[in-house]
PDB file of C-alpha atoms in Angstrom:
ATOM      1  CA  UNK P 760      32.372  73.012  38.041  1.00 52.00           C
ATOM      2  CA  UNK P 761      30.891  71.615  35.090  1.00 75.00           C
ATOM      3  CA  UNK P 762      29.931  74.500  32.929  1.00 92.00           C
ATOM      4  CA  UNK P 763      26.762  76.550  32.962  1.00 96.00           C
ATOM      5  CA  UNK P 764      23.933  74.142  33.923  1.00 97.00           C
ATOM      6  CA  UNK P 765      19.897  75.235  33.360  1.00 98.00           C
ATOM      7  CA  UNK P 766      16.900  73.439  34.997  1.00 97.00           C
ATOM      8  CA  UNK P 767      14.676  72.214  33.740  1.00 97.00           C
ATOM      9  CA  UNK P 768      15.985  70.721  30.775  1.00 97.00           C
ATOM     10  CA  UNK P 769      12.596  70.519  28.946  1.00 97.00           C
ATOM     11  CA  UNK P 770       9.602  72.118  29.842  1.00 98.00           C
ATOM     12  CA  UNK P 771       5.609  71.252  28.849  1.00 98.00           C
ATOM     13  CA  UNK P 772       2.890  73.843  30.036  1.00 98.00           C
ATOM     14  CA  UNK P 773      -0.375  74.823  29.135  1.00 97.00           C
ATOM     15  CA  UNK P 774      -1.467  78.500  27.908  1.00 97.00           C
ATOM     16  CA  UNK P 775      -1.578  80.831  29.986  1.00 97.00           C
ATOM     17  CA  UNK P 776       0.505  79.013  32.926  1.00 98.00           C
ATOM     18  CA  UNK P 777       4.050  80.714  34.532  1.00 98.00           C
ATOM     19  CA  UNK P 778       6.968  79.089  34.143  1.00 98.00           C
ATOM     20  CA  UNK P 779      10.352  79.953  35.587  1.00 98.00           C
ATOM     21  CA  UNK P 780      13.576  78.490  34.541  1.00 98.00           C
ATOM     22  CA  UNK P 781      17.079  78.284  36.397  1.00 98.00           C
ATOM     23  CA  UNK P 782      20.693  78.945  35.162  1.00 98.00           C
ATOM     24  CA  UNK P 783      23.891  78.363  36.889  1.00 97.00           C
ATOM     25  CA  UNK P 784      26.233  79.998  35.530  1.00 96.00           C
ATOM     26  CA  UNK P 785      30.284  78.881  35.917  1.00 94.00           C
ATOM     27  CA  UNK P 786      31.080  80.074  39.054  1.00 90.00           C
ATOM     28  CA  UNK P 787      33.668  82.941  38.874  1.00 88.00           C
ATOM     29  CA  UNK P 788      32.008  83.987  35.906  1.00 91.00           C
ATOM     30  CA  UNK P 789      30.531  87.934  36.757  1.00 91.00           C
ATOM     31  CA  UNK P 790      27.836  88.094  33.334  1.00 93.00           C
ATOM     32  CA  UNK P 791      25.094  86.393  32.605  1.00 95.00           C
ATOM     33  CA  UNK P 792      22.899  86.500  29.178  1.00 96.00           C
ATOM     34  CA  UNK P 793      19.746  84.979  28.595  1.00 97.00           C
ATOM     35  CA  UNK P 794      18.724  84.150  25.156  1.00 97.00           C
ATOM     36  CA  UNK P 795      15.654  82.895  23.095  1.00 97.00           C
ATOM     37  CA  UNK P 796      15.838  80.442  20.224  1.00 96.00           C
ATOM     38  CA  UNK P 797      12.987  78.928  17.570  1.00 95.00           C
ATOM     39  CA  UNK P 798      13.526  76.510  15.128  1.00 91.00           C
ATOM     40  CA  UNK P 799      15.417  77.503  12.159  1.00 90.00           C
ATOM     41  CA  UNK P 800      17.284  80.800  13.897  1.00 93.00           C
ATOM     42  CA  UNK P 801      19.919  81.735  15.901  1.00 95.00           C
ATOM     43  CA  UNK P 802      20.216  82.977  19.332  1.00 96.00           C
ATOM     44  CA  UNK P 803      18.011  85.906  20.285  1.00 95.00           C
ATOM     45  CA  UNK P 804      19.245  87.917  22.818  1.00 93.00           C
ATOM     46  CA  UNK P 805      16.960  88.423  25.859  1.00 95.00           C
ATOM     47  CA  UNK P 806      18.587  90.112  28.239  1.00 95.00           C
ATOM     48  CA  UNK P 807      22.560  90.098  30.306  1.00 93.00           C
ATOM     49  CA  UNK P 808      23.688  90.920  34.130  1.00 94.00           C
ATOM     50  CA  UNK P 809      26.599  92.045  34.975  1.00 91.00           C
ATOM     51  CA  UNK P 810      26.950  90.693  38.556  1.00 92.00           C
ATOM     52  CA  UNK P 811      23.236  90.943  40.103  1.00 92.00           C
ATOM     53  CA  UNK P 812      22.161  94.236  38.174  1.00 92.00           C
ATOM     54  CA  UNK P 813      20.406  93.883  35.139  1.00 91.00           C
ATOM     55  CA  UNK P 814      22.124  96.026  32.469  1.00 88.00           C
ATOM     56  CA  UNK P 815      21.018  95.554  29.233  1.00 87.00           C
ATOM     57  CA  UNK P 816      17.105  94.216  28.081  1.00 89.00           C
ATOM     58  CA  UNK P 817      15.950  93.534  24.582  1.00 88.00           C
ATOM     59  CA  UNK P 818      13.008  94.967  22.835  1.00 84.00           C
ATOM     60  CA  UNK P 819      12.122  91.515  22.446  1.00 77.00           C
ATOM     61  CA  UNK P 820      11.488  91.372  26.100  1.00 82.00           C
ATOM     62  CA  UNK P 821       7.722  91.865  26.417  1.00 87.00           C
ATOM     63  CA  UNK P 822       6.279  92.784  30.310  1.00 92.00           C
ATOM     64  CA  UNK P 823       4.957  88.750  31.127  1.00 95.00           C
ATOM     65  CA  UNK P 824       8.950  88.274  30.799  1.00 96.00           C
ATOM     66  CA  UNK P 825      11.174  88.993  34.032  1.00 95.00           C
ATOM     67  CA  UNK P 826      15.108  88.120  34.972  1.00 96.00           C
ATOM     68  CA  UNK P 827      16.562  87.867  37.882  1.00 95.00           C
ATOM     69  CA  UNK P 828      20.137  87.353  39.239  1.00 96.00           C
ATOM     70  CA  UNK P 829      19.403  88.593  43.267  1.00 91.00           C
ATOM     71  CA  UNK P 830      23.112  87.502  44.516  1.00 86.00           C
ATOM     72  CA  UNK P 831      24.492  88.294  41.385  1.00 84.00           C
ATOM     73  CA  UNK P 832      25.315  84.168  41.036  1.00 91.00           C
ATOM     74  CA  UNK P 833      22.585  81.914  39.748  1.00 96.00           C
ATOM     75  CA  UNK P 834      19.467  83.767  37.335  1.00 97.00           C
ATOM     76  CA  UNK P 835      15.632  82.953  37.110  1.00 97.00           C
ATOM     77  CA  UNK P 836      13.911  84.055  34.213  1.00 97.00           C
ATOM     78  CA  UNK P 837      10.000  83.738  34.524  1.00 97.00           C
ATOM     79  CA  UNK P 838       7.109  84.245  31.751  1.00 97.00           C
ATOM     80  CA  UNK P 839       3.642  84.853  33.176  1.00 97.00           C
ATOM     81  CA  UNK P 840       0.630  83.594  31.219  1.00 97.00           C
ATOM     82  CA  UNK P 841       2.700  81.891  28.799  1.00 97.00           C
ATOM     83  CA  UNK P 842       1.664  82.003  24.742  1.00 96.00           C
ATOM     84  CA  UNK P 843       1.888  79.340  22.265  1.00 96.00           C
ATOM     85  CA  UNK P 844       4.033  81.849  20.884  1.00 94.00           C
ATOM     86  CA  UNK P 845       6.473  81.366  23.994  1.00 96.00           C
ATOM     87  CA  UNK P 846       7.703  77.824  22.928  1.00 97.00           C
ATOM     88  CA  UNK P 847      11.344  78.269  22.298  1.00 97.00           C
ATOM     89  CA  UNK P 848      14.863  77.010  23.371  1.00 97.00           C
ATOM     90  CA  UNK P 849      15.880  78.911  26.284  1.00 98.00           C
ATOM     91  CA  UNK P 850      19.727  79.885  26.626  1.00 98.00           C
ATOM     92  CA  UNK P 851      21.959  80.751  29.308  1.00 97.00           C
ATOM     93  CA  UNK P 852      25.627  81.810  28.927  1.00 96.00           C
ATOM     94  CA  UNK P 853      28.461  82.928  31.575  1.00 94.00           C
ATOM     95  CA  UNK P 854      31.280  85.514  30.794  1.00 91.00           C
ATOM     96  CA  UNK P 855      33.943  87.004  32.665  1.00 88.00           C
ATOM     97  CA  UNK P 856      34.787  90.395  32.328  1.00 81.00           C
ATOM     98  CA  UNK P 857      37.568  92.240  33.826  1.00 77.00           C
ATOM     99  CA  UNK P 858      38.566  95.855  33.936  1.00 73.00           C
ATOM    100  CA  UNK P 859      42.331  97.069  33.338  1.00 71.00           C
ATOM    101  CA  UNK P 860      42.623 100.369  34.051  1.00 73.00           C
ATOM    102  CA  UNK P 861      39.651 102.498  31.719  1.00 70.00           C
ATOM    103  CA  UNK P 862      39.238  99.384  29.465  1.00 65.00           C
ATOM    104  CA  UNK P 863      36.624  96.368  30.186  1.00 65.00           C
ATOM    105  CA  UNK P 864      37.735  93.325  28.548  1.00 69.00           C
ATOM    106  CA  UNK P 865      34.925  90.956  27.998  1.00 70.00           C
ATOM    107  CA  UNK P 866      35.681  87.199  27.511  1.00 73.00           C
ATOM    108  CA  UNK P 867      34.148  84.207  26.090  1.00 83.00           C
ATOM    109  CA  UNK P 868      30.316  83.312  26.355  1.00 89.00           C
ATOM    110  CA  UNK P 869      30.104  79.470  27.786  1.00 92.00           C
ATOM    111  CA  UNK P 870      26.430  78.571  26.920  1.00 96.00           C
ATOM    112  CA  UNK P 871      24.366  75.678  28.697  1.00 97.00           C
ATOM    113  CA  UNK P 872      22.698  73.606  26.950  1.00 96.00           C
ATOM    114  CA  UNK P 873      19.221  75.169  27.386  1.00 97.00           C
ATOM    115  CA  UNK P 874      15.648  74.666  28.600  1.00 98.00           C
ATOM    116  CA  UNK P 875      13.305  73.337  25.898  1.00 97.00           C
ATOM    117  CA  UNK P 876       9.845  74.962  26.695  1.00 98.00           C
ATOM    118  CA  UNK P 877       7.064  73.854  24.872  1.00 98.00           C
ATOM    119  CA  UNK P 878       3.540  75.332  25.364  1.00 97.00           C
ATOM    120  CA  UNK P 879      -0.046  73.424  24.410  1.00 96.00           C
TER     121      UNK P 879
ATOM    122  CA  UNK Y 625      19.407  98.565  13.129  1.00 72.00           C
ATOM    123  CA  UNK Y 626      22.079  95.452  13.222  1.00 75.00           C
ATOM    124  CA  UNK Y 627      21.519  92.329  11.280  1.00 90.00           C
ATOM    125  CA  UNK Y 628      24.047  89.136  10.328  1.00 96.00           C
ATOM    126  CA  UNK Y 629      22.738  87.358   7.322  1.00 96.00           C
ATOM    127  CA  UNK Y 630      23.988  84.297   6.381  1.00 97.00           C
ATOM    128  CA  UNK Y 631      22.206  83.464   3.351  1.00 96.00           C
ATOM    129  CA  UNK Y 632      22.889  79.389   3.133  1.00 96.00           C
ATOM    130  CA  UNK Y 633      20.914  77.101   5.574  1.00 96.00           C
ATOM    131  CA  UNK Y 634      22.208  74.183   4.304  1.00 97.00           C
ATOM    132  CA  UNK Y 635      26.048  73.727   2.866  1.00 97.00           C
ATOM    133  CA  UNK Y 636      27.277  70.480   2.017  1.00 97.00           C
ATOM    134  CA  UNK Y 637      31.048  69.750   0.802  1.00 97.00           C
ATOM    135  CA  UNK Y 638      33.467  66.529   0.186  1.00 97.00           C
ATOM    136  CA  UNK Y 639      35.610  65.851   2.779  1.00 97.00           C
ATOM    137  CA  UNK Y 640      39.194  67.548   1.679  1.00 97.00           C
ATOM    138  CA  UNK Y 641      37.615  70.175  -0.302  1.00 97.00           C
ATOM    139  CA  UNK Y 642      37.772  73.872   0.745  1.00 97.00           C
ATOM    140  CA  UNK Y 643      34.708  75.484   2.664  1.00 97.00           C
ATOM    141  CA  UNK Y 644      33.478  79.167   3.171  1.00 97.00           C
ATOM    142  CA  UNK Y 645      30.230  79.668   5.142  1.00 98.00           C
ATOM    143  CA  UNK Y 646      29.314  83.205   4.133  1.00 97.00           C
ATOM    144  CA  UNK Y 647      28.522  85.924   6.602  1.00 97.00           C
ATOM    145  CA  UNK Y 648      27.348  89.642   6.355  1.00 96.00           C
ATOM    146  CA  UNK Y 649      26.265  92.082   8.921  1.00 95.00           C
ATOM    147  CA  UNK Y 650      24.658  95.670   8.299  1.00 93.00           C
ATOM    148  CA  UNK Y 651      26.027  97.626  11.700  1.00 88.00           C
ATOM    149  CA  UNK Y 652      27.018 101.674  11.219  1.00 82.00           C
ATOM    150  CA  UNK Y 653      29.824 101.397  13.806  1.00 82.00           C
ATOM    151  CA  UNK Y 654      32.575  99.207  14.768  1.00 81.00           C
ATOM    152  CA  UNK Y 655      31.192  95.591  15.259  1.00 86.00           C
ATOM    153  CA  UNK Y 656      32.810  92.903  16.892  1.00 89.00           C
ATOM    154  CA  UNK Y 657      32.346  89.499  15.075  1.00 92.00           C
ATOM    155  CA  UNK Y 658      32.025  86.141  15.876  1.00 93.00           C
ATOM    156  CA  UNK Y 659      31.617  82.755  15.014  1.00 95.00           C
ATOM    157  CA  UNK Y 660      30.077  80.149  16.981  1.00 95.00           C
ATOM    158  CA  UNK Y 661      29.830  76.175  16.784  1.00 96.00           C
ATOM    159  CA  UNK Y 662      27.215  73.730  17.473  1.00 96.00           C
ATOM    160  CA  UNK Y 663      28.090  70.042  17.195  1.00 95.00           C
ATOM    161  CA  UNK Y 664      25.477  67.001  17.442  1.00 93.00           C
ATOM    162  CA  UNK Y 665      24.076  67.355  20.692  1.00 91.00           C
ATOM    163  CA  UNK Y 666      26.405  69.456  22.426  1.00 93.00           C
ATOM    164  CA  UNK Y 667      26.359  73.359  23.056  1.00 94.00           C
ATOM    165  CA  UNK Y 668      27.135  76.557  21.733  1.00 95.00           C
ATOM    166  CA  UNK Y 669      30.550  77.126  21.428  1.00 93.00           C
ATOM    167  CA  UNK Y 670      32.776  79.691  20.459  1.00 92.00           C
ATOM    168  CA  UNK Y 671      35.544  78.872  17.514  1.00 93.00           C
ATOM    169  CA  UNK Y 672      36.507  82.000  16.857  1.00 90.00           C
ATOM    170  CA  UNK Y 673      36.547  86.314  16.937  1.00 87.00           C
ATOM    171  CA  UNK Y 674      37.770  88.249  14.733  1.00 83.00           C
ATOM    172  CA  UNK Y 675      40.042  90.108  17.243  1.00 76.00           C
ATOM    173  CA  UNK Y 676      41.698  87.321  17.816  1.00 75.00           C
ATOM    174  CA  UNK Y 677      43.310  86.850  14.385  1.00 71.00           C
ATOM    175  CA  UNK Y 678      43.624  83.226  15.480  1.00 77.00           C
ATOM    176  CA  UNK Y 679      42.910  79.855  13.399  1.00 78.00           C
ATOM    177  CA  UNK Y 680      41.041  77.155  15.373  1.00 84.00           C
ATOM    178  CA  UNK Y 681      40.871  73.916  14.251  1.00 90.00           C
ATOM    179  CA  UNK Y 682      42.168  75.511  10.713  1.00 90.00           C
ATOM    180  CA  UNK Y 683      38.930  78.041  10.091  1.00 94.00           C
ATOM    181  CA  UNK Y 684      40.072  81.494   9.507  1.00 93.00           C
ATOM    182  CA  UNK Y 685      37.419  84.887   9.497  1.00 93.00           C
ATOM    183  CA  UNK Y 686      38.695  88.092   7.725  1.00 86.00           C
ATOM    184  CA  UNK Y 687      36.313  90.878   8.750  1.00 89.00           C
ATOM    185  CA  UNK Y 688      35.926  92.786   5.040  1.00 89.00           C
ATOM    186  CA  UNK Y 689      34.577  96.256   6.512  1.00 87.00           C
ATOM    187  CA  UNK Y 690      33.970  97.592   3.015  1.00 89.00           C
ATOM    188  CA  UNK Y 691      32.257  94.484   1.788  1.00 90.00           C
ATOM    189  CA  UNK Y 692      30.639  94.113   5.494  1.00 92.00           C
ATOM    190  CA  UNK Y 693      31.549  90.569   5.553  1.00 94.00           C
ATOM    191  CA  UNK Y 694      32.984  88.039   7.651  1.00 95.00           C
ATOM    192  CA  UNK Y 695      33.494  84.625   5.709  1.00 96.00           C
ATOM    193  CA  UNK Y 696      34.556  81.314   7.679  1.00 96.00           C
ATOM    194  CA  UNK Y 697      36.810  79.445   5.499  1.00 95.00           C
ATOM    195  CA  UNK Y 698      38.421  76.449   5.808  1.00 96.00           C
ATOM    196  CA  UNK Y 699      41.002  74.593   2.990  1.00 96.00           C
ATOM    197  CA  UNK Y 700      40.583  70.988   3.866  1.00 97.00           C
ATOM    198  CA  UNK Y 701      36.981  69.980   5.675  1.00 97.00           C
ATOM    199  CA  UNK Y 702      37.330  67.409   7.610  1.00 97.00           C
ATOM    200  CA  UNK Y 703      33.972  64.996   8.562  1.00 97.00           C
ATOM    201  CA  UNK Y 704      34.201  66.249  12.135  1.00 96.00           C
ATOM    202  CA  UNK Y 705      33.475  69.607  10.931  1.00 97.00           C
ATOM    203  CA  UNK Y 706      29.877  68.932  10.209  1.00 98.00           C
ATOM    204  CA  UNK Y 707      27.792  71.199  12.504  1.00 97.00           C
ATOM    205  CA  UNK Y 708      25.680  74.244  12.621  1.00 97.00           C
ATOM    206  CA  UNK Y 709      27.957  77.537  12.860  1.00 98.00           C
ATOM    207  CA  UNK Y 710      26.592  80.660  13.574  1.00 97.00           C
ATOM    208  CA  UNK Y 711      27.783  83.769  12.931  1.00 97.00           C
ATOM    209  CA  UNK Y 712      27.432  86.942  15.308  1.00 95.00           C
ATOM    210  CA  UNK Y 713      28.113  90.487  16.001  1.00 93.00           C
ATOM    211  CA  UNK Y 714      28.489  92.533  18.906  1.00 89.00           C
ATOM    212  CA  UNK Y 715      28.465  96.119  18.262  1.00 86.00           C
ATOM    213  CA  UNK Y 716      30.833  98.849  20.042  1.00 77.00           C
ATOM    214  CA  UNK Y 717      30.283  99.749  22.583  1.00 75.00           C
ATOM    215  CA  UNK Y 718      27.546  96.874  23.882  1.00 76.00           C
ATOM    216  CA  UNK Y 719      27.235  93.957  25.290  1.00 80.00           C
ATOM    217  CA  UNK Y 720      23.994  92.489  23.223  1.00 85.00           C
ATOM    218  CA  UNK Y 721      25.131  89.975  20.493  1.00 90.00           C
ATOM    219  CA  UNK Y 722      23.077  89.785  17.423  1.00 92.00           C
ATOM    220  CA  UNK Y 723      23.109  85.922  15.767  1.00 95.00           C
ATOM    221  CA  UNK Y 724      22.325  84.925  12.273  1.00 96.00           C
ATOM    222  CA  UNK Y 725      20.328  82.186  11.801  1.00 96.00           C
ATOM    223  CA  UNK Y 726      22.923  79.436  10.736  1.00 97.00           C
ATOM    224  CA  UNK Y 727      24.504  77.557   8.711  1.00 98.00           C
ATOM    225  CA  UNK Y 728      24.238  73.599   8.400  1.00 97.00           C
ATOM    226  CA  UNK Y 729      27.422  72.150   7.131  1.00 98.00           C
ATOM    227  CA  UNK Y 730      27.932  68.815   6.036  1.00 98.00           C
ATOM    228  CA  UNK Y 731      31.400  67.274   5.311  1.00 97.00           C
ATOM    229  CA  UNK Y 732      30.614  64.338   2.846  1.00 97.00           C
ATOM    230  CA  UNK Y 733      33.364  61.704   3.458  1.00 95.00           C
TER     231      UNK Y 733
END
């Protein structure tokens, strides 16, 4: 296991085209965050499962935008009719977390190195 | 709402002198804060949280709740330290992170 892979690496469509995108994440690894980046910002978070249900979803999230982790070990994340508006750095990241007793100890986020989409 | 600010986009230093990439976060609660590395064509990477209390690769973070501030300082910068660091907060309870928008650091040799 190398890490948390994403395919494609880079990504050219035209307006209003779908695109879906692939993350592995590493494999023992039990959440998985998708995130959104533009030039000259950080991370935006997208959206996280925690095994295969989808738990937490940004505002940021509009409807053309869907996740999905079905077997709760790879994730797809699709955008219908894609904008100009769309072309970003796409982000995946793994995390364990494990439950003691009542607490739920969350560990590090390993990121992969993204999908660079780009739309004419 | 939450928000990290980091208000330099660009930071440049000599290589032995002491470094602070400034970081502060608006969040009612009890955040948890980060920050996060990005070296020349590699990925995201942790370096450190501030429940950790740890030093990696000699940066130290102080979370300053009354000043809402978590500085990354280091006393000697070394040329390997140039990168992009990014600061970020998760808030409690919650699993979304919030990230600033980053800090360019170059070590001058």
């Amino acid at each position: 296991d190398t890490g948390v892979s994403q395919n494609p690496r880079h990504k050219i469509t035209k307006r209003g085209q779908n695109v879906t995108f692939r993350c592995d994440p590493i494999s023992e690894h039990n959440r998985l965050y998708w995130y959104r980046q533009t030039l000259g910002q950080g991370p935006e978070f997208l959206t996280y499962f925690q095994n295969e249900a989808q738990l937490e979803k940004s505002r940021l999230l509009s409807d053309r935008f869907s996740a999905e982790r079905p077997k709760g070990s790879f994730s797809t994340l699709e955008i219908q009719r894609t904008e100009q508006g769309d072309s970003a750095m796409y982000l995946c990241a793994s995390s364990l977390a494990r439950r003691t007793g009542t607490v739920l100890s969350s560990y590090e986020q390993y990121f992969g190195p993204g999908t660079r989409l780009t739309v004419t | 709402a939450q928000r990290v600010t980091q208000p330099e986009k660009l930071l440049s230093v000599f290589k032995g002198a002491p470094v602070e990439l400034k970081c502060n976060y608006s969040y009612s609660g009890s955040p948890e804060l980060f920050w996060y590395v990005q070296y020349s064509r590699q990925r995201l990477q942790l370096l450190l949280r501030h429940i950790s209390r740890e030093s990696i690769k000699g940066f130290t973070a102080d979370l300053n709740k009354g000043e809402t501030s978590f500085h990354l300082k280091k006393p000697f910068a070394q040329e390997e330290d140039s990168a992009m660091y990014y600061c970020a907060l998760r808030p409690y309870p919650g699993n979304q992170f919030y990230f600033g928008t980053g800090t360019s650091l170059t070590v001058i040799p």
